[in-house]
mmCIF file of C-alpha atoms in Angstrom:
data_model
loop_
_atom_site.group_PDB
_atom_site.id
_atom_site.type_symbol
_atom_site.label_atom_id
_atom_site.label_comp_id
_atom_site.label_asym_id
_atom_site.label_seq_id
_atom_site.Cartn_x
_atom_site.Cartn_y
_atom_site.Cartn_z
ATOM 1 C CA UNK A 1 0.000 0.000 0.000
ATOM 2 C CA UNK A 2 1.650 3.228 -1.194
ATOM 3 C CA UNK A 3 0.847 6.934 -0.980
ATOM 4 C CA UNK A 4 -1.511 8.212 -3.682
ATOM 5 C CA UNK A 5 -1.329 11.393 -5.740
ATOM 6 C CA UNK A 6 -4.265 13.758 -5.294
ATOM 7 C CA UNK A 7 -6.568 14.709 -8.175
ATOM 8 C CA UNK A 8 -8.993 17.631 -7.998
ATOM 9 C CA UNK A 9 -11.769 15.683 -9.756
ATOM 10 C CA UNK A 10 -11.055 12.222 -8.315
ATOM 11 C CA UNK A 11 -12.503 11.941 -4.823
ATOM 12 C CA UNK A 12 -11.620 8.245 -4.741
ATOM 13 C CA UNK A 13 -7.933 9.302 -4.799
ATOM 14 C CA UNK A 14 -8.490 11.419 -1.706
ATOM 15 C CA UNK A 15 -10.163 8.498 0.055
ATOM 16 C CA UNK A 16 -7.282 6.187 -0.847
ATOM 17 C CA UNK A 17 -4.778 8.785 0.386
ATOM 18 C CA UNK A 18 -6.545 9.121 3.736
ATOM 19 C CA UNK A 19 -6.713 5.349 4.111
ATOM 20 C CA UNK A 20 -2.991 4.938 3.393
ATOM 21 C CA UNK A 21 -1.942 7.691 5.818
ATOM 22 C CA UNK A 22 -4.149 6.327 8.613
ATOM 23 C CA UNK A 23 -2.864 2.760 8.165
ATOM 24 C CA UNK A 24 0.781 3.573 7.454
ATOM 25 C CA UNK A 25 1.207 6.499 9.823
ATOM 26 C CA UNK A 26 4.082 4.939 11.790
ATOM 27 C CA UNK A 27 6.028 4.104 8.611
ATOM 28 C CA UNK A 28 5.495 7.621 7.226
ATOM 29 C CA UNK A 29 6.802 9.190 10.440
ATOM 30 C CA UNK A 30 9.851 6.896 10.438
ATOM 31 C CA UNK A 31 10.634 7.833 6.828
ATOM 32 C CA UNK A 32 10.366 11.569 7.505
ATOM 33 C CA UNK A 33 12.579 11.196 10.585
ATOM 34 C CA UNK A 34 15.249 9.627 8.395
ATOM 35 C CA UNK A 35 15.140 12.573 5.977
ATOM 36 C CA UNK A 36 14.537 15.503 8.385
ATOM 37 C CA UNK A 37 15.570 18.197 5.928
ATOM 38 C CA UNK A 38 13.609 20.918 4.184
ATOM 39 C CA UNK A 39 9.939 20.141 3.632
ATOM 40 C CA UNK A 40 10.259 16.725 5.277
ATOM 41 C CA UNK A 41 11.162 18.340 8.612
ATOM 42 C CA UNK A 42 8.215 20.762 8.425
ATOM 43 C CA UNK A 43 5.812 17.989 7.388
ATOM 44 C CA UNK A 44 6.991 15.825 10.271
ATOM 45 C CA UNK A 45 6.185 18.572 12.776
ATOM 46 C CA UNK A 46 2.703 18.945 11.287
ATOM 47 C CA UNK A 47 1.713 15.276 11.314
ATOM 48 C CA UNK A 48 3.148 14.517 14.769
ATOM 49 C CA UNK A 49 0.169 16.093 16.510
ATOM 50 C CA UNK A 50 -2.978 14.692 18.077
ATOM 51 C CA UNK A 51 -5.091 17.070 15.991
ATOM 52 C CA UNK A 52 -3.724 15.718 12.695
ATOM 53 C CA UNK A 53 -4.205 12.064 13.644
ATOM 54 C CA UNK A 54 -7.743 12.629 14.938
ATOM 55 C CA UNK A 55 -8.903 14.412 11.792
ATOM 56 C CA UNK A 56 -7.243 11.848 9.510
ATOM 57 C CA UNK A 57 -9.277 9.094 11.188
ATOM 58 C CA UNK A 58 -12.427 11.212 11.221
ATOM 59 C CA UNK A 59 -12.223 12.034 7.516
ATOM 60 C CA UNK A 60 -11.413 8.401 6.706
ATOM 61 C CA UNK A 61 -14.708 7.390 8.323
ATOM 62 C CA UNK A 62 -16.573 10.121 6.443
ATOM 63 C CA UNK A 63 -15.011 9.289 3.073
ATOM 64 C CA UNK A 64 -15.742 5.611 3.661
ATOM 65 C CA UNK A 65 -19.428 6.570 3.348
ATOM 66 C CA UNK A 66 -19.272 9.362 0.767
ATOM 67 C CA UNK A 67 -16.973 7.372 -1.526
ATOM 68 C CA UNK A 68 -19.866 4.972 -2.206
ATOM 69 C CA UNK A 69 -21.953 7.906 -3.432
ATOM 70 C CA UNK A 70 -19.017 9.238 -5.455
ATOM 71 C CA UNK A 71 -18.546 5.924 -7.282
ATOM 72 C CA UNK A 72 -22.278 5.651 -7.989
ATOM 73 C CA UNK A 73 -22.430 9.149 -9.488
ATOM 74 C CA UNK A 74 -19.547 8.318 -11.839
ATOM 75 C CA UNK A 75 -21.558 5.604 -13.577
ATOM 76 C CA UNK A 76 -22.937 6.234 -17.045
ATOM 77 C CA UNK A 77 -26.680 6.666 -17.478
ATOM 78 C CA UNK A 78 -27.472 7.564 -13.865
ATOM 79 C CA UNK A 79 -30.832 9.306 -13.557
ATOM 80 C CA UNK A 80 -31.384 12.191 -11.180
ATOM 81 C CA UNK A 81 -34.028 10.178 -9.324
ATOM 82 C CA UNK A 82 -31.505 7.403 -8.662
ATOM 83 C CA UNK A 83 -28.891 9.973 -7.633
ATOM 84 C CA UNK A 84 -31.268 11.621 -5.134
ATOM 85 C CA UNK A 85 -32.087 8.212 -3.626
ATOM 86 C CA UNK A 86 -28.372 7.481 -3.116
ATOM 87 C CA UNK A 87 -27.856 10.953 -1.641
ATOM 88 C CA UNK A 88 -30.613 10.372 0.913
ATOM 89 C CA UNK A 89 -29.024 7.060 1.961
ATOM 90 C CA UNK A 90 -25.634 8.780 2.276
ATOM 91 C CA UNK A 91 -27.061 11.562 4.437
ATOM 92 C CA UNK A 92 -28.825 9.039 6.686
ATOM 93 C CA UNK A 93 -25.553 7.126 7.039
ATOM 94 C CA UNK A 94 -23.715 10.305 8.039
ATOM 95 C CA UNK A 95 -26.492 11.209 10.470
ATOM 96 C CA UNK A 96 -26.151 7.777 12.079
ATOM 97 C CA UNK A 97 -22.500 8.608 12.851
ATOM 98 C CA UNK A 98 -23.537 11.450 15.152
ATOM 99 C CA UNK A 99 -23.389 9.445 18.362
ATOM 100 C CA UNK A 100 -20.935 8.868 21.199
ATOM 101 C CA UNK A 101 -20.062 5.328 20.094
ATOM 102 C CA UNK A 102 -18.728 6.496 16.714
ATOM 103 C CA UNK A 103 -16.843 9.373 18.324
ATOM 104 C CA UNK A 104 -15.330 7.164 21.043
ATOM 105 C CA UNK A 105 -14.101 4.676 18.446
ATOM 106 C CA UNK A 106 -12.250 7.411 16.544
ATOM 107 C CA UNK A 107 -10.984 8.929 19.802
ATOM 108 C CA UNK A 108 -9.619 5.610 21.074
ATOM 109 C CA UNK A 109 -7.918 4.840 17.747
ATOM 110 C CA UNK A 110 -6.263 8.259 17.868
ATOM 111 C CA UNK A 111 -5.131 7.786 21.467
ATOM 112 C CA UNK A 112 -3.588 4.387 20.635
ATOM 113 C CA UNK A 113 -1.593 5.789 17.704
ATOM 114 C CA UNK A 114 -0.413 8.735 19.815
ATOM 115 C CA UNK A 115 0.744 6.331 22.531
ATOM 116 C CA UNK A 116 2.636 4.198 19.999
ATOM 117 C CA UNK A 117 4.417 7.244 18.550
ATOM 118 C CA UNK A 118 5.045 9.230 21.777
ATOM 119 C CA UNK A 119 2.725 12.071 20.803
ATOM 120 C CA UNK A 120 1.307 14.273 23.567
ATOM 121 C CA UNK A 121 -2.397 14.224 24.313
ATOM 122 C CA UNK A 122 -4.352 17.452 23.703
ATOM 123 C CA UNK A 123 -4.658 20.040 26.455
ATOM 124 C CA UNK A 124 -7.907 21.306 27.909
ATOM 125 C CA UNK A 125 -9.358 24.319 26.135
ATOM 126 C CA UNK A 126 -10.127 27.390 28.202
ATOM 127 C CA UNK A 127 -13.349 29.150 27.238
ATOM 128 C CA UNK A 128 -12.733 32.790 26.466
ATOM 129 C CA UNK A 129 -14.469 35.254 28.757
ATOM 130 C CA UNK A 130 -16.644 37.784 26.959
ATOM 131 C CA UNK A 131 -15.267 41.310 27.569
ATOM 132 C CA UNK A 132 -17.433 43.660 29.615
ATOM 133 C CA UNK A 133 -17.624 46.143 26.729
ATOM 134 C CA UNK A 134 -19.256 43.419 24.617
ATOM 135 C CA UNK A 135 -21.875 42.527 27.196
ATOM 136 C CA UNK A 136 -19.834 40.164 29.329
ATOM 137 C CA UNK A 137 -19.351 40.348 33.038
ATOM 138 C CA UNK A 138 -17.255 39.036 35.858
ATOM 139 C CA UNK A 139 -18.006 35.434 34.971
ATOM 140 C CA UNK A 140 -15.324 32.963 35.912
ATOM 141 C CA UNK A 141 -13.901 31.393 32.771
ATOM 142 C CA UNK A 142 -14.307 27.638 32.587
ATOM 143 C CA UNK A 143 -12.274 24.978 30.865
ATOM 144 C CA UNK A 144 -13.571 22.490 28.338
ATOM 145 C CA UNK A 145 -12.187 18.960 28.482
ATOM 146 C CA UNK A 146 -10.131 18.058 25.420
ATOM 147 C CA UNK A 147 -12.397 15.139 24.557
ATOM 148 C CA UNK A 148 -15.526 17.295 24.784
ATOM 149 C CA UNK A 149 -13.838 19.981 22.710
ATOM 150 C CA UNK A 150 -13.099 17.532 19.884
ATOM 151 C CA UNK A 151 -16.583 16.038 20.119
ATOM 152 C CA UNK A 152 -18.318 19.417 19.800
ATOM 153 C CA UNK A 153 -15.976 21.544 17.692
ATOM 154 C CA UNK A 154 -14.553 18.867 15.390
ATOM 155 C CA UNK A 155 -16.586 15.660 15.220
ATOM 156 C CA UNK A 156 -20.112 17.083 15.149
ATOM 157 C CA UNK A 157 -19.033 20.244 13.331
ATOM 158 C CA UNK A 158 -17.429 18.319 10.446
ATOM 159 C CA UNK A 159 -20.441 16.024 10.044
ATOM 160 C CA UNK A 160 -22.846 18.993 10.072
ATOM 161 C CA UNK A 161 -20.855 20.843 7.403
ATOM 162 C CA UNK A 162 -20.675 17.781 5.128
ATOM 163 C CA UNK A 163 -24.379 16.971 5.478
ATOM 164 C CA UNK A 164 -25.330 20.595 4.810
ATOM 165 C CA UNK A 165 -23.069 20.757 1.737
ATOM 166 C CA UNK A 166 -24.550 17.576 0.246
ATOM 167 C CA UNK A 167 -28.078 18.852 0.884
ATOM 168 C CA UNK A 168 -27.283 22.144 -0.837
ATOM 169 C CA UNK A 169 -25.713 20.348 -3.805
ATOM 170 C CA UNK A 170 -28.741 18.103 -4.288
ATOM 171 C CA UNK A 171 -31.528 20.458 -3.268
ATOM 172 C CA UNK A 172 -34.757 18.758 -4.378
ATOM 173 C CA UNK A 173 -36.627 22.073 -4.559
ATOM 174 C CA UNK A 174 -34.364 23.287 -7.382
ATOM 175 C CA UNK A 175 -34.548 19.893 -9.132
ATOM 176 C CA UNK A 176 -38.289 19.313 -8.772
ATOM 177 C CA UNK A 177 -39.103 19.849 -12.473
ATOM 178 C CA UNK A 178 -36.383 17.443 -13.596
ATOM 179 C CA UNK A 179 -37.584 14.829 -11.104
ATOM 180 C CA UNK A 180 -41.126 15.197 -12.452
ATOM 181 C CA UNK A 181 -39.865 14.713 -16.013
ATOM 182 C CA UNK A 182 -38.029 11.555 -14.974
ATOM 183 C CA UNK A 183 -41.163 10.307 -13.241
ATOM 184 C CA UNK A 184 -43.041 10.939 -16.479
ATOM 185 C CA UNK A 185 -40.646 8.927 -18.654
ATOM 186 C CA UNK A 186 -39.070 6.347 -16.356
ATOM 187 C CA UNK A 187 -42.052 4.971 -14.401
ATOM 188 C CA UNK A 188 -45.563 3.738 -15.144
ATOM 189 C CA UNK A 189 -46.985 6.053 -12.461
ATOM 190 C CA UNK A 190 -49.273 8.775 -13.820
ATOM 191 C CA UNK A 191 -48.463 12.373 -12.939
ATOM 192 C CA UNK A 192 -51.389 14.222 -11.384
ATOM 193 C CA UNK A 193 -52.872 17.372 -12.909
ATOM 194 C CA UNK A 194 -50.850 19.722 -10.693
ATOM 195 C CA UNK A 195 -47.559 18.042 -11.625
ATOM 196 C CA UNK A 196 -48.385 18.173 -15.334
ATOM 197 C CA UNK A 197 -49.331 21.845 -15.012
ATOM 198 C CA UNK A 198 -45.968 22.586 -13.387
ATOM 199 C CA UNK A 199 -44.099 20.987 -16.302
ATOM 200 C CA UNK A 200 -46.309 22.638 -18.933
ATOM 201 C CA UNK A 201 -45.952 26.060 -17.321
ATOM 202 C CA UNK A 202 -42.203 25.764 -16.787
ATOM 203 C CA UNK A 203 -41.465 24.725 -20.391
ATOM 204 C CA UNK A 204 -44.305 26.738 -21.976
ATOM 205 C CA UNK A 205 -46.168 23.699 -23.334
ATOM 206 C CA UNK A 206 -49.817 22.927 -23.972
ATOM 207 C CA UNK A 207 -51.224 21.268 -20.851
ATOM 208 C CA UNK A 208 -54.039 19.343 -22.565
ATOM 209 C CA UNK A 209 -51.657 18.001 -25.189
ATOM 210 C CA UNK A 210 -49.158 16.895 -22.546
ATOM 211 C CA UNK A 211 -51.870 15.176 -20.498
ATOM 212 C CA UNK A 212 -53.155 13.171 -23.463
ATOM 213 C CA UNK A 213 -49.620 12.231 -24.533
ATOM 214 C CA UNK A 214 -48.840 11.024 -21.011
ATOM 215 C CA UNK A 215 -51.810 8.637 -21.056
ATOM 216 C CA UNK A 216 -50.800 7.338 -24.487
ATOM 217 C CA UNK A 217 -47.201 6.767 -23.357
ATOM 218 C CA UNK A 218 -48.033 5.198 -19.976
ATOM 219 C CA UNK A 219 -50.485 2.735 -21.538
ATOM 220 C CA UNK A 220 -47.847 1.691 -24.070
ATOM 221 C CA UNK A 221 -45.248 1.386 -21.302
ATOM 222 C CA UNK A 222 -47.467 -1.186 -19.602
ATOM 223 C CA UNK A 223 -46.172 -3.069 -16.584
ATOM 224 C CA UNK A 224 -42.612 -1.723 -16.673
ATOM 225 C CA UNK A 225 -42.383 -0.155 -13.224
ATOM 226 C CA UNK A 226 -38.931 1.417 -13.524
ATOM 227 C CA UNK A 227 -36.553 1.898 -16.472
ATOM 228 C CA UNK A 228 -33.538 4.108 -17.087
ATOM 229 C CA UNK A 229 -33.311 7.006 -19.516
ATOM 230 C CA UNK A 230 -31.526 5.002 -22.218
ATOM 231 C CA UNK A 231 -34.195 2.286 -22.236
ATOM 232 C CA UNK A 232 -36.952 4.907 -22.163
ATOM 233 C CA UNK A 233 -35.442 6.649 -25.198
ATOM 234 C CA UNK A 234 -35.078 3.350 -27.057
ATOM 235 C CA UNK A 235 -38.706 2.472 -26.250
ATOM 236 C CA UNK A 236 -39.799 5.965 -27.322
ATOM 237 C CA UNK A 237 -38.070 5.767 -30.711
ATOM 238 C CA UNK A 238 -38.958 2.130 -31.456
ATOM 239 C CA UNK A 239 -42.644 2.989 -31.060
ATOM 240 C CA UNK A 240 -42.245 6.125 -33.248
ATOM 241 C CA UNK A 241 -43.442 8.330 -30.385
ATOM 242 C CA UNK A 242 -40.852 10.925 -31.430
ATOM 243 C CA UNK A 243 -43.032 11.556 -34.482
ATOM 244 C CA UNK A 244 -46.444 11.563 -32.797
ATOM 245 C CA UNK A 245 -45.897 12.818 -29.217
ATOM 246 C CA UNK A 246 -44.422 16.251 -29.890
ATOM 247 C CA UNK A 247 -44.526 17.670 -26.350
ATOM 248 C CA UNK A 248 -43.023 14.590 -24.731
ATOM 249 C CA UNK A 249 -40.432 14.392 -27.494
ATOM 250 C CA UNK A 250 -39.283 17.920 -26.646
ATOM 251 C CA UNK A 251 -39.211 17.040 -22.944
ATOM 252 C CA UNK A 252 -37.107 13.966 -23.647
ATOM 253 C CA UNK A 253 -34.571 16.075 -25.551
ATOM 254 C CA UNK A 254 -34.391 18.510 -22.628
ATOM 255 C CA UNK A 255 -33.988 15.649 -20.162
ATOM 256 C CA UNK A 256 -30.969 14.345 -22.073
ATOM 257 C CA UNK A 257 -29.254 17.741 -21.795
ATOM 258 C CA UNK A 258 -29.489 17.737 -17.966
ATOM 259 C CA UNK A 259 -26.855 15.318 -16.610
ATOM 260 C CA UNK A 260 -27.139 13.836 -13.133
ATOM 261 C CA UNK A 261 -23.371 14.267 -12.787
ATOM 262 C CA UNK A 262 -20.436 15.975 -14.501
ATOM 263 C CA UNK A 263 -18.515 12.789 -15.264
ATOM 264 C CA UNK A 264 -19.529 12.597 -18.915
ATOM 265 C CA UNK A 265 -18.586 16.271 -19.397
ATOM 266 C CA UNK A 266 -15.206 15.626 -17.776
ATOM 267 C CA UNK A 267 -14.617 12.624 -20.033
ATOM 268 C CA UNK A 268 -15.484 14.763 -23.066
ATOM 269 C CA UNK A 269 -13.000 17.455 -22.060
ATOM 270 C CA UNK A 270 -10.355 14.784 -21.454
ATOM 271 C CA UNK A 271 -10.903 13.520 -24.996
ATOM 272 C CA UNK A 272 -10.707 17.058 -26.355
ATOM 273 C CA UNK A 273 -7.410 17.653 -24.526
ATOM 274 C CA UNK A 274 -5.871 14.507 -26.025
ATOM 275 C CA UNK A 275 -7.063 15.380 -29.530
ATOM 276 C CA UNK A 276 -5.725 18.933 -29.342
ATOM 277 C CA UNK A 277 -2.375 17.513 -28.201
ATOM 278 C CA UNK A 278 -2.205 14.972 -31.018
ATOM 279 C CA UNK A 279 -3.194 17.340 -33.831
ATOM 280 C CA UNK A 280 -1.326 20.325 -32.298
ATOM 281 C CA UNK A 281 -4.192 22.821 -32.753
ATOM 282 C CA UNK A 282 -3.875 22.809 -36.537
ATOM 283 C CA UNK A 283 -7.493 21.920 -37.306
ATOM 284 C CA UNK A 284 -10.702 23.911 -37.583
ATOM 285 C CA UNK A 285 -13.553 23.921 -35.083
ATOM 286 C CA UNK A 286 -15.933 21.816 -37.183
ATOM 287 C CA UNK A 287 -13.390 19.063 -37.843
ATOM 288 C CA UNK A 288 -12.268 19.134 -34.202
ATOM 289 C CA UNK A 289 -15.872 18.687 -33.017
ATOM 290 C CA UNK A 290 -16.351 15.757 -35.388
ATOM 291 C CA UNK A 291 -13.127 14.085 -34.251
ATOM 292 C CA UNK A 292 -14.078 14.643 -30.614
ATOM 293 C CA UNK A 293 -17.475 13.033 -31.204
ATOM 294 C CA UNK A 294 -15.829 9.981 -32.787
ATOM 295 C CA UNK A 295 -13.386 9.722 -29.879
ATOM 296 C CA UNK A 296 -16.050 10.107 -27.188
ATOM 297 C CA UNK A 297 -18.369 7.556 -28.808
ATOM 298 C CA UNK A 298 -15.549 5.180 -29.732
ATOM 299 C CA UNK A 299 -17.389 2.237 -28.167
ATOM 300 C CA UNK A 300 -19.737 2.178 -31.180
ATOM 301 C CA UNK A 301 -18.727 0.055 -34.165
ATOM 302 C CA UNK A 302 -18.351 2.178 -37.300
ATOM 303 C CA UNK A 303 -18.698 0.764 -40.809
ATOM 304 C CA UNK A 304 -16.072 2.837 -42.628
ATOM 305 C CA UNK A 305 -16.979 1.246 -45.952
ATOM 306 C CA UNK A 306 -20.532 2.543 -45.679
ATOM 307 C CA UNK A 307 -19.239 5.995 -44.736
ATOM 308 C CA UNK A 308 -16.926 6.130 -47.769
ATOM 309 C CA UNK A 309 -19.718 4.964 -50.061
ATOM 310 C CA UNK A 310 -22.094 7.638 -48.761
ATOM 311 C CA UNK A 311 -19.375 10.294 -48.995
ATOM 312 C CA UNK A 312 -18.468 9.629 -52.623
ATOM 313 C CA UNK A 313 -22.094 9.150 -53.692
ATOM 314 C CA UNK A 314 -22.683 12.851 -53.081
ATOM 315 C CA UNK A 315 -20.071 13.832 -55.671
ATOM 316 C CA UNK A 316 -20.134 12.450 -59.205
ATOM 317 C CA UNK A 317 -16.400 12.974 -59.811
ATOM 318 C CA UNK A 318 -15.408 11.199 -56.575
ATOM 319 C CA UNK A 319 -17.839 8.417 -57.398
ATOM 320 C CA UNK A 320 -16.092 7.806 -60.738
ATOM 321 C CA UNK A 321 -12.672 7.771 -59.015
ATOM 322 C CA UNK A 322 -13.919 5.178 -56.518
ATOM 323 C CA UNK A 323 -15.240 2.968 -59.336
ATOM 324 C CA UNK A 324 -11.900 3.188 -61.175
ATOM 325 C CA UNK A 325 -9.942 2.361 -57.982
ATOM 326 C CA UNK A 326 -12.154 -0.637 -57.288
ATOM 327 C CA UNK A 327 -11.656 -1.817 -60.877
ATOM 328 C CA UNK A 328 -7.862 -1.484 -60.604
ATOM 329 C CA UNK A 329 -7.787 -3.337 -57.285
ATOM 330 C CA UNK A 330 -9.884 -6.173 -58.663
ATOM 331 C CA UNK A 331 -7.728 -6.296 -61.822
ATOM 332 C CA UNK A 332 -4.493 -6.548 -59.780
ATOM 333 C CA UNK A 333 -5.952 -9.306 -57.605
ATOM 334 C CA UNK A 334 -6.818 -11.377 -60.674
#
C-alpha cells in the first residue's frame, strides 16, 4: 500500500490517500525522521500532533461513506431520481454517525496511535471570557475537556458541514421539475394534474396536449415499473413516439441535456485535450468537433466502408474515381 497522488476531480484518490496515511502512519513518520531536511522536517512537525491524527481518522470514516456515493455518481446513465435516492441514503448514514459510540471509536484509535508514537495528548481548552464592553461580566472562565472539545468543535461540526453541503448540492426544490420529467418517462406512475401543469408552465407547453400524450405513453409502457433514460429513449423511438408525441419528445430532448453528474462532461473534455495535443491545434472547429465526437463515442462500431460509399455518392467525380480504384484493385488481384 503506497501513498496516492491527489486529483482535484477524483474523490476516490483522496479516500485512498486518507486510508494509506491512517494505516501507514508509523512508517510515514519513520521515513520523515530519516530525511529531516527541508519540507520533510516541516511535514513531520505537522503530522506529529494529536489534531492531525484525529482528523485523519475522522475524515477516513466520512469518506468511507461518501466514496460509495461518489462511485455511484460516476456511472454512465445515472438518472437524477436514482442519484437523489443514493444521496438520501448517504445523508442518513452520516447522520447515524452522530453518536458517542462512533466518536469514542475514533478517539480511542487516535489515542492508541499517539501512545505508539510518543505524541502528547491534547490540552484542555479554556473558554474565552466575553469582555465587559461586549456585554460580558465578571463570569469565571471555565475549561472544556479536550475530549468534549473535539466532540463538539470537530466531530459534530465536520459532520454537520458535510451533510449541509450535500443537501445544498442536491436540493430537491431546485430539481423538482427534472424529477417530475423523470417520473413521467421512467415509471408507469401517472403524474397528477398539478404536476403536469408545473411541467407545462415551466417549459411553456400545452397542458391538454401533454396530459393526453402522457396517457398514451403510460399505456404503451405497460407493466414496466422502472426503467432508465436510455431504455426509455429506445422504447420511445422504437414505437415512433418521437413523431407523434411532440410535447413529450421535446421534454425527452431537454432531459438528455441535464446530466445527473459531470462525469460525462469531464470525459469529453479529457478527450478534447488529447485530440488537441495529437493534432497540435492545426485543425478547424468543425473538424475538431467531429473528431471529438468519434473519440467520445468510440465504443460504437463504425462501418467505414458505408461511410466512404455515402461520402463519394454525393459527388459524381469522386464516385467515378472510386469505381476506377475498385476496378484497378480487382484487376491486380486477378
